[in-house]
Amino acid sequence: MLEFFTRLFNRDGGSKNVAKERLRLVLVHDRASISPQLLETLKAEIIQVISNHMEIDESALEVNLDSSGNTMALVANIPVKGMKRAAEA
Amino acid sequence: MGEVIVITSGKGGVGKTTTAANVGAGLAYLGKKVVLVDTDIGLRNLDMALGLENRIVFDIVDVTSGNCRLRQALIKDKRLDGLHLLPAAQTKDKTAVSPEQMKALCDDLRQEFEYIIIDCPAGIEQGFRNAIAGADKAIVITTPEVSAVRDADRIIGLLEASELREPALIVNRIRPKMVRQGDMMSIEDIIDILAVDLLGVIPEDEMIVITTNRGEPVVLDQSSRLGQSYRNIVKRILGEDVPMMSLDEEGFFGKIRKMFGMR
Ligand SMILES: Nc1ncnc2c1ncn2[C@@H]1O[C@H](COP(=O)(O)OP(=O)(O)O)[C@@H](O)[C@H]1O
Ligand SMILES: [Mg+2]
């Protein structure tokens, strides 16, 4: 029991280091949260760029900011309906 | 033309109202003409921190809705010549004032006062939007706890998005002993995380309870370390370059008090 408490209170040289590390991680996510408006803009621009080369299903397009653990990714699911004929081969 | 400074935090209960009262009183003590504006509509507090609760007739919503003139709602402190309070409404909610009305109110107050100190409600909704609407500068308060620091970070982001760049940080309720033991984030840790300028540090001190009980801002107490920490903040607001107080010692008066067995 005593050992449990000493471990609880002395891990990692004081709880402040735990606090700092937890804050660092949570703020990465907090700061990266993007507004729905920005997400819409991003979608529109992605559609524009990709449409130059492929036919895509705009209504089924999904763009999301995905975060797990301490990493983050912009995940896009873009259903392709067909390829455009290359202007020059 | 006066300067409008909003005191905000995100998280509730970290010391906004106490700080607003002391900064306002401290500025007035140094001869400045100051008005404190309580924008925490529905949760009026600043009047009690200042001991002015029995003198309220009109409030901020009476002013913005045209029920009375600005002059009629301002309460003049009897101890400090330059100190005034515009109290919050107690029976309305935060939507009773709009950001545009708040902006106009700040502009009116600017004509008459050198410092307009705005005490902000907790949260990031309309009460916060109102409080920052007319501000030139922002002070963000946090305590050395993870949730308070996290909320401060969010507030700093929102302030910057509203053109209130470079907010200054006050770290409240620091406990030097716990910091030394490695069980409380230090000022350096917090500044490192939030990446803002430090305006001041206020120690945890039960004296706050006593001075708030009495409605007498502790900034006027010349002998305490707590009063000193608020006075330093006031001087920095006035542009003086005051070194950060060392928290490791209790100061001369603290030692004397200890010697004589007082607290
Ligand atoms: N430095 C401090 N030491 C001890 N208690 C404090 C300190 N600062 C604030 N408090 C206490 O914390 C509580 C909340 O303070 P308050 O100023 O009302 O916060 P807010 O306006 O941010 O909600 C009050 O009871 C106050 O007495
Ligand atoms: Mg308050």
Short mmCIF file of C-alpha atoms and ligand atoms in Angstrom, two decimals:
data_model
loop_
_atom_site.label_atom_id
_atom_site.label_comp_id
_atom_site.label_asym_id
_atom_site.label_seq_id
_atom_site.Cartn_x
_atom_site.Cartn_y
_atom_site.Cartn_z
CA MET A 1 0.00 0.00 0.00
CA LEU A 2 2.71 2.42 0.99
CA GLU A 3 4.60 1.43 -2.09
CA PHE A 4 1.58 2.25 -4.20
CA PHE A 5 1.49 5.77 -2.82
CA THR A 6 5.18 6.43 -3.18
CA ARG A 7 4.94 5.25 -6.75
CA LEU A 8 1.86 7.31 -7.36
CA PHE A 9 3.47 10.47 -6.09
CA ASN A 10 7.02 10.06 -7.29
CA ARG A 11 6.61 8.78 -10.80
CA ASP A 12 8.59 10.66 -13.44
CA GLY A 13 10.10 13.03 -10.89
CA GLY A 14 6.92 14.85 -9.86
CA SER A 15 3.46 15.12 -11.33
CA LYS A 16 4.22 18.35 -13.14
CA ASN A 17 6.00 16.46 -15.89
CA VAL A 18 2.90 14.36 -16.39
CA ALA A 19 0.85 17.55 -16.52
CA LYS A 20 3.15 19.09 -19.11
CA GLU A 21 3.14 16.06 -21.34
CA ARG A 22 -0.63 15.66 -21.18
CA LEU A 23 -1.09 19.34 -21.96
CA ARG A 24 1.32 19.19 -24.86
CA LEU A 25 -0.65 16.38 -26.45
CA VAL A 26 -4.10 17.79 -25.85
CA LEU A 27 -3.10 21.19 -27.20
CA VAL A 28 -1.86 19.67 -30.43
CA HIS A 29 -5.42 18.53 -31.01
CA ASP A 30 -7.13 21.64 -29.65
CA ARG A 31 -5.06 23.95 -31.78
CA ALA A 32 -5.59 21.88 -34.91
CA SER A 33 -9.36 21.79 -34.65
CA ILE A 34 -10.58 23.40 -37.85
CA SER A 35 -13.85 25.17 -38.40
CA PRO A 36 -16.61 23.61 -40.53
CA GLN A 37 -16.25 26.62 -42.79
CA LEU A 38 -12.58 25.90 -43.44
CA LEU A 39 -13.41 22.26 -44.07
CA GLU A 40 -15.97 23.29 -46.72
CA THR A 41 -13.46 25.56 -48.44
CA LEU A 42 -10.92 22.77 -48.38
CA LYS A 43 -13.46 20.38 -49.94
CA ALA A 44 -14.32 22.77 -52.75
CA GLU A 45 -10.67 23.31 -53.58
CA ILE A 46 -9.88 19.59 -53.53
CA ILE A 47 -12.79 18.95 -55.90
CA GLN A 48 -11.48 21.58 -58.24
CA VAL A 49 -7.95 20.20 -58.38
CA ILE A 50 -8.95 16.57 -58.74
CA SER A 51 -11.65 17.28 -61.32
CA ASN A 52 -8.93 18.41 -63.68
CA HIS A 53 -7.82 14.82 -63.90
CA MET A 54 -10.66 12.58 -62.81
CA GLU A 55 -14.40 12.46 -62.71
CA ILE A 56 -15.36 12.32 -59.06
CA ASP A 57 -18.58 11.89 -57.17
CA GLU A 58 -18.76 15.27 -55.48
CA SER A 59 -21.78 14.45 -53.36
CA ALA A 60 -20.04 11.49 -51.76
CA LEU A 61 -16.78 13.29 -51.09
CA GLU A 62 -15.65 13.17 -47.47
CA VAL A 63 -12.88 15.20 -45.90
CA ASN A 64 -12.09 14.98 -42.22
CA LEU A 65 -9.36 15.78 -39.78
CA ASP A 66 -8.59 12.56 -38.01
CA SER A 67 -6.64 12.45 -34.80
CA SER A 68 -5.60 9.46 -32.80
CA GLY A 69 -2.93 9.23 -30.16
CA ASN A 70 -0.47 12.02 -30.84
CA THR A 71 -0.72 12.03 -34.61
CA MET A 72 -3.09 13.77 -36.91
CA ALA A 73 -4.10 13.24 -40.52
CA LEU A 74 -6.32 14.88 -43.06
CA VAL A 75 -8.33 11.97 -44.39
CA ALA A 76 -10.16 12.32 -47.69
CA ASN A 77 -12.43 9.73 -49.28
CA ILE A 78 -12.96 10.66 -52.91
CA PRO A 79 -15.02 8.21 -54.99
CA VAL A 80 -13.77 8.23 -58.59
CA LYS A 81 -16.45 7.74 -61.27
CA GLY A 82 -14.10 7.72 -64.20
CA MET A 83 -10.85 8.96 -65.58
CA LYS A 84 -10.56 11.83 -67.98
CA ARG A 85 -8.96 11.07 -71.28
CA ALA A 86 -5.40 12.34 -71.10
CA ALA A 87 -5.01 15.31 -73.42
CA GLU A 88 -1.53 14.26 -74.30
CA ALA A 89 -0.20 10.80 -73.68
CA MET B 1 -8.44 58.63 -24.73
CA GLY B 2 -8.62 55.76 -22.31
CA GLU B 3 -7.42 52.23 -22.80
CA VAL B 4 -9.84 49.31 -22.60
CA ILE B 5 -8.35 46.17 -21.03
CA VAL B 6 -10.37 42.95 -20.78
CA ILE B 7 -9.53 40.36 -18.13
CA THR B 8 -10.48 36.90 -19.29
CA SER B 9 -9.69 33.20 -18.77
CA GLY B 10 -12.03 30.69 -20.34
CA LYS B 11 -12.24 28.62 -17.20
CA GLY B 12 -14.28 29.96 -14.31
CA GLY B 13 -13.01 30.54 -10.80
CA VAL B 14 -9.39 31.18 -11.69
CA GLY B 15 -9.33 34.75 -10.36
CA LYS B 16 -10.63 37.15 -13.03
CA THR B 17 -12.87 39.14 -10.71
CA THR B 18 -10.31 39.30 -7.90
CA THR B 19 -7.67 40.46 -10.36
CA ALA B 20 -9.97 43.04 -11.96
CA ALA B 21 -10.80 44.50 -8.54
CA ASN B 22 -7.16 44.71 -7.50
CA VAL B 23 -5.83 46.03 -10.79
CA GLY B 24 -8.56 48.68 -10.86
CA ALA B 25 -8.00 49.71 -7.24
CA GLY B 26 -4.24 49.69 -7.76
CA LEU B 27 -4.45 51.97 -10.78
CA ALA B 28 -6.77 54.33 -8.92
CA TYR B 29 -4.40 54.35 -5.93
CA LEU B 30 -1.69 55.63 -8.26
CA GLY B 31 -3.97 58.49 -9.26
CA LYS B 32 -5.49 57.12 -12.46
CA LYS B 33 -9.11 57.59 -13.42
CA VAL B 34 -10.46 54.06 -13.67
CA VAL B 35 -13.76 52.35 -14.35
CA LEU B 36 -14.33 48.66 -13.72
CA VAL B 37 -17.01 47.11 -15.89
CA ASP B 38 -18.65 43.90 -14.71
CA THR B 39 -19.88 42.01 -17.79
CA ASP B 40 -20.74 38.83 -15.93
CA ILE B 41 -24.47 39.41 -16.38
CA GLY B 42 -26.56 37.26 -14.07
CA LEU B 43 -23.59 36.56 -11.79
CA ARG B 44 -22.69 39.96 -10.42
CA ASN B 45 -19.49 39.69 -8.33
CA LEU B 46 -17.21 42.63 -8.83
CA ASP B 47 -19.38 44.87 -6.62
CA MET B 48 -18.74 42.60 -3.64
CA ALA B 49 -15.01 42.31 -4.32
CA LEU B 50 -14.93 46.11 -4.08
CA GLY B 51 -17.39 46.47 -1.20
CA LEU B 52 -19.80 48.52 -3.34
CA GLU B 53 -22.75 46.14 -3.42
CA ASN B 54 -25.04 48.36 -1.36
CA ARG B 55 -24.76 51.34 -3.64
CA ILE B 56 -26.06 49.89 -6.88
CA VAL B 57 -29.07 51.58 -8.44
CA PHE B 58 -28.67 51.04 -12.18
CA ASP B 59 -26.60 48.49 -14.08
CA ILE B 60 -24.95 47.87 -17.45
CA VAL B 61 -28.15 46.67 -19.11
CA ASP B 62 -29.98 49.80 -17.91
CA VAL B 63 -27.30 51.78 -19.73
CA THR B 64 -27.21 49.81 -22.99
CA SER B 65 -31.00 49.64 -23.20
CA GLY B 66 -31.36 53.35 -22.56
CA ASN B 67 -33.08 53.01 -19.19
CA CYS B 68 -30.70 55.48 -17.63
CA ARG B 69 -27.73 57.61 -18.57
CA LEU B 70 -24.22 56.23 -18.19
CA ARG B 71 -23.46 58.73 -15.42
CA GLN B 72 -26.35 57.48 -13.33
CA ALA B 73 -25.14 53.89 -13.37
CA LEU B 74 -21.51 54.59 -12.44
CA ILE B 75 -20.70 54.08 -8.78
CA LYS B 76 -17.88 56.16 -7.39
CA ASP B 77 -15.71 54.56 -4.73
CA LYS B 78 -15.45 56.56 -1.51
CA ARG B 79 -11.98 55.37 -0.51
CA LEU B 80 -10.20 55.78 -3.83
CA ASP B 81 -10.83 58.96 -5.72
CA GLY B 82 -10.45 57.73 -9.29
CA LEU B 83 -12.21 54.38 -8.91
CA HIS B 84 -15.62 53.70 -10.47
CA LEU B 85 -17.77 50.64 -11.08
CA LEU B 86 -20.33 49.88 -13.75
CA PRO B 87 -22.13 46.87 -12.24
CA ALA B 88 -23.50 43.85 -14.10
CA ALA B 89 -27.24 43.25 -14.28
CA GLN B 90 -28.27 40.50 -11.90
CA THR B 91 -31.67 39.55 -13.27
CA LYS B 92 -30.97 39.42 -17.00
CA ASP B 93 -28.98 36.97 -19.10
CA LYS B 94 -25.90 37.43 -21.22
CA THR B 95 -27.81 38.10 -24.43
CA ALA B 96 -29.26 41.30 -22.90
CA VAL B 97 -26.21 43.15 -24.28
CA SER B 98 -24.86 42.86 -27.83
CA PRO B 99 -21.22 43.18 -28.91
CA GLU B 100 -22.13 46.37 -30.82
CA GLN B 101 -23.67 47.92 -27.70
CA MET B 102 -20.60 46.94 -25.74
CA LYS B 103 -18.33 48.57 -28.29
CA ALA B 104 -20.32 51.79 -28.12
CA LEU B 105 -20.26 51.70 -24.33
CA CYS B 106 -16.47 51.29 -24.29
CA ASP B 107 -16.11 54.24 -26.64
CA ASP B 108 -18.20 56.38 -24.30
CA LEU B 109 -16.15 55.31 -21.28
CA ARG B 110 -12.92 56.02 -23.15
CA GLN B 111 -13.85 59.69 -23.24
CA GLU B 112 -13.95 59.94 -19.49
CA PHE B 113 -11.56 57.39 -18.04
CA GLU B 114 -7.87 56.57 -18.46
CA TYR B 115 -8.38 52.87 -17.85
CA ILE B 116 -11.45 50.81 -18.55
CA ILE B 117 -11.04 47.37 -16.98
CA ILE B 118 -13.51 44.74 -18.13
CA ASP B 119 -14.25 41.70 -15.98
CA CYS B 120 -15.27 38.87 -18.29
CA PRO B 121 -17.60 35.95 -17.52
CA ALA B 122 -16.36 32.37 -17.85
CA GLY B 123 -16.89 30.55 -21.13
CA ILE B 124 -16.44 31.34 -24.80
CA GLU B 125 -20.01 32.23 -25.72
CA GLN B 126 -21.78 35.53 -26.02
CA GLY B 127 -20.72 36.85 -22.62
CA PHE B 128 -17.10 36.47 -23.70
CA ARG B 129 -17.82 37.98 -27.14
CA ASN B 130 -19.43 40.98 -25.45
CA ALA B 131 -16.60 41.47 -22.99
CA ILE B 132 -13.90 41.54 -25.66
CA ALA B 133 -15.88 43.52 -28.26
CA GLY B 134 -14.59 46.95 -27.29
CA ALA B 135 -11.21 45.99 -25.87
CA ASP B 136 -7.80 47.28 -26.95
CA LYS B 137 -5.82 44.78 -24.92
CA ALA B 138 -6.44 41.48 -23.20
CA ILE B 139 -5.11 39.92 -20.02
CA VAL B 140 -5.51 36.16 -19.72
CA ILE B 141 -5.58 34.58 -16.28
CA THR B 142 -4.71 30.99 -15.57
CA THR B 143 -3.82 28.85 -12.60
CA PRO B 144 -1.05 26.22 -12.82
CA GLU B 145 -3.56 23.43 -13.48
CA VAL B 146 -3.95 21.47 -16.69
CA SER B 147 -7.57 22.38 -17.38
CA ALA B 148 -7.04 26.09 -16.71
CA VAL B 149 -3.97 26.19 -18.96
CA ARG B 150 -5.82 24.33 -21.69
CA ASP B 151 -8.73 26.78 -21.54
CA ALA B 152 -6.30 29.70 -21.53
CA ASP B 153 -4.80 28.34 -24.74
CA ARG B 154 -8.22 28.24 -26.35
CA ILE B 155 -8.98 31.78 -25.22
CA ILE B 156 -5.65 33.05 -26.56
CA GLY B 157 -6.56 31.52 -29.93
CA LEU B 158 -9.98 33.19 -29.90
CA LEU B 159 -8.51 36.54 -28.84
CA GLU B 160 -5.98 36.44 -31.64
CA ALA B 161 -8.71 35.57 -34.12
CA SER B 162 -10.56 38.68 -32.90
CA GLU B 163 -7.57 40.94 -33.53
CA LEU B 164 -6.65 41.09 -29.85
CA ARG B 165 -3.12 40.03 -30.47
CA GLU B 166 -0.42 39.42 -27.90
CA PRO B 167 -2.54 38.98 -24.81
CA ALA B 168 -0.56 39.14 -21.58
CA LEU B 169 -0.69 36.30 -19.09
CA ILE B 170 -1.18 36.33 -15.32
CA VAL B 171 -0.54 33.10 -13.47
CA ASN B 172 -2.63 33.02 -10.32
CA ARG B 173 -2.54 30.77 -7.25
CA ILE B 174 0.99 29.56 -7.68
CA ARG B 175 2.32 27.54 -4.74
CA PRO B 176 6.10 27.89 -4.63
CA LYS B 177 6.54 24.87 -2.38
CA MET B 178 4.68 22.57 -4.77
CA VAL B 179 6.63 23.98 -7.70
CA ARG B 180 9.88 23.25 -5.88
CA GLN B 181 8.71 19.69 -5.24
CA GLY B 182 7.98 19.22 -8.92
CA ASP B 183 4.27 18.80 -8.31
CA MET B 184 3.08 22.04 -9.86
CA MET B 185 3.93 23.50 -13.24
CA SER B 186 6.29 26.45 -12.89
CA ILE B 187 5.83 29.85 -14.53
CA GLU B 188 8.46 28.86 -17.09
CA ASP B 189 6.55 25.66 -17.91
CA ILE B 190 3.31 27.56 -18.46
CA ILE B 191 4.91 30.31 -20.54
CA ASP B 192 6.66 27.65 -22.57
CA ILE B 193 3.35 25.93 -23.34
CA LEU B 194 1.24 29.02 -24.03
CA ALA B 195 3.94 31.10 -25.75
CA VAL B 196 2.70 34.49 -24.51
CA ASP B 197 4.19 37.35 -22.53
CA LEU B 198 4.01 37.18 -18.76
CA LEU B 199 2.38 40.14 -17.02
CA GLY B 200 2.54 38.83 -13.49
CA VAL B 201 2.43 36.06 -10.95
CA ILE B 202 0.12 35.92 -7.95
CA PRO B 203 0.80 33.45 -5.16
CA GLU B 204 -1.86 31.28 -3.58
CA ASP B 205 -2.76 33.12 -0.41
CA GLU B 206 -5.65 32.69 1.99
CA MET B 207 -5.49 36.39 2.70
CA ILE B 208 -7.62 36.81 -0.43
CA VAL B 209 -10.51 35.23 1.44
CA ILE B 210 -10.20 37.73 4.26
CA THR B 211 -9.87 40.81 2.04
CA THR B 212 -12.74 39.66 -0.17
CA ASN B 213 -14.85 39.07 2.95
CA ARG B 214 -14.25 42.69 3.85
CA GLY B 215 -14.63 44.06 0.34
CA GLU B 216 -11.21 45.69 0.50
CA PRO B 217 -8.86 45.01 -2.41
CA VAL B 218 -5.60 43.54 -1.05
CA VAL B 219 -3.55 45.63 -3.49
CA LEU B 220 -3.87 48.44 -0.95
CA ASP B 221 -2.19 46.36 1.76
CA GLN B 222 1.37 47.63 1.64
CA SER B 223 2.83 44.95 3.87
CA SER B 224 1.79 41.75 2.14
CA ARG B 225 3.46 39.81 -0.62
CA LEU B 226 0.05 39.33 -2.17
CA GLY B 227 -0.57 43.08 -2.33
CA GLN B 228 2.90 43.50 -3.79
CA SER B 229 2.21 41.00 -6.55
CA TYR B 230 -0.85 43.00 -7.64
CA ARG B 231 1.01 46.31 -7.36
CA ASN B 232 3.72 44.94 -9.64
CA ILE B 233 1.10 44.06 -12.24
CA VAL B 234 -0.37 47.55 -11.99
CA LYS B 235 3.05 49.12 -12.53
CA ARG B 236 3.69 46.91 -15.55
CA ILE B 237 0.35 47.98 -17.02
CA LEU B 238 1.56 51.56 -16.58
CA GLY B 239 4.64 50.67 -18.59
CA GLU B 240 7.16 50.30 -15.77
CA ASP B 241 9.75 47.58 -16.05
CA VAL B 242 9.31 45.72 -12.76
CA PRO B 243 11.30 42.51 -12.24
CA MET B 244 9.31 39.39 -11.41
CA MET B 245 9.07 38.89 -7.66
CA SER B 246 10.93 35.93 -6.29
CA LEU B 247 8.43 33.49 -4.86
CA ASP B 248 10.97 31.51 -2.91
CA GLU B 249 11.13 33.91 -0.03
CA GLU B 250 8.24 35.41 1.81
CA GLY B 251 9.71 38.86 1.82
CA PHE B 252 10.73 40.95 4.79
CA PHE B 253 7.31 41.31 6.34
CA GLY B 254 6.52 37.66 5.98
CA LYS B 255 9.67 36.79 7.89
CA ILE B 256 8.83 39.27 10.63
CA ARG B 257 5.33 37.89 10.90
CA LYS B 258 6.71 34.40 11.19
CA MET B 259 9.22 35.49 13.82
CA PHE B 260 6.43 36.81 15.97
CA GLY B 261 4.35 33.75 15.38
CA MET B 262 1.72 35.58 13.37
CA ARG B 263 0.35 33.06 10.87
N1 LIG C 1 -4.27 34.07 -5.30
C1 LIG C 1 -5.31 33.45 -4.72
N2 LIG C 1 -5.14 32.75 -3.58
C2 LIG C 1 -6.20 32.13 -3.00
N3 LIG C 1 -7.45 32.18 -3.44
C3 LIG C 1 -7.70 32.88 -4.56
C4 LIG C 1 -6.66 33.55 -5.26
N4 LIG C 1 -7.20 34.16 -6.34
C5 LIG C 1 -8.52 33.87 -6.32
N5 LIG C 1 -8.84 33.11 -5.25
C6 LIG C 1 -10.17 32.59 -4.89
O1 LIG C 1 -10.71 31.89 -6.00
C7 LIG C 1 -12.10 32.09 -6.08
C8 LIG C 1 -12.49 32.54 -7.48
O2 LIG C 1 -11.96 33.82 -7.73
P1 LIG C 1 -12.67 34.85 -8.72
O3 LIG C 1 -11.82 36.07 -8.77
O4 LIG C 1 -14.10 35.05 -8.34
O5 LIG C 1 -12.58 34.03 -10.08
P2 LIG C 1 -13.36 34.25 -11.47
O6 LIG C 1 -13.81 35.67 -11.53
O7 LIG C 1 -12.32 33.92 -12.50
O8 LIG C 1 -14.48 33.27 -11.49
C9 LIG C 1 -12.47 33.09 -5.02
O9 LIG C 1 -13.04 32.41 -3.96
C10 LIG C 1 -11.15 33.71 -4.64
O10 LIG C 1 -11.15 34.09 -3.30
MG MG C 2 -15.81 36.41 -11.94
#
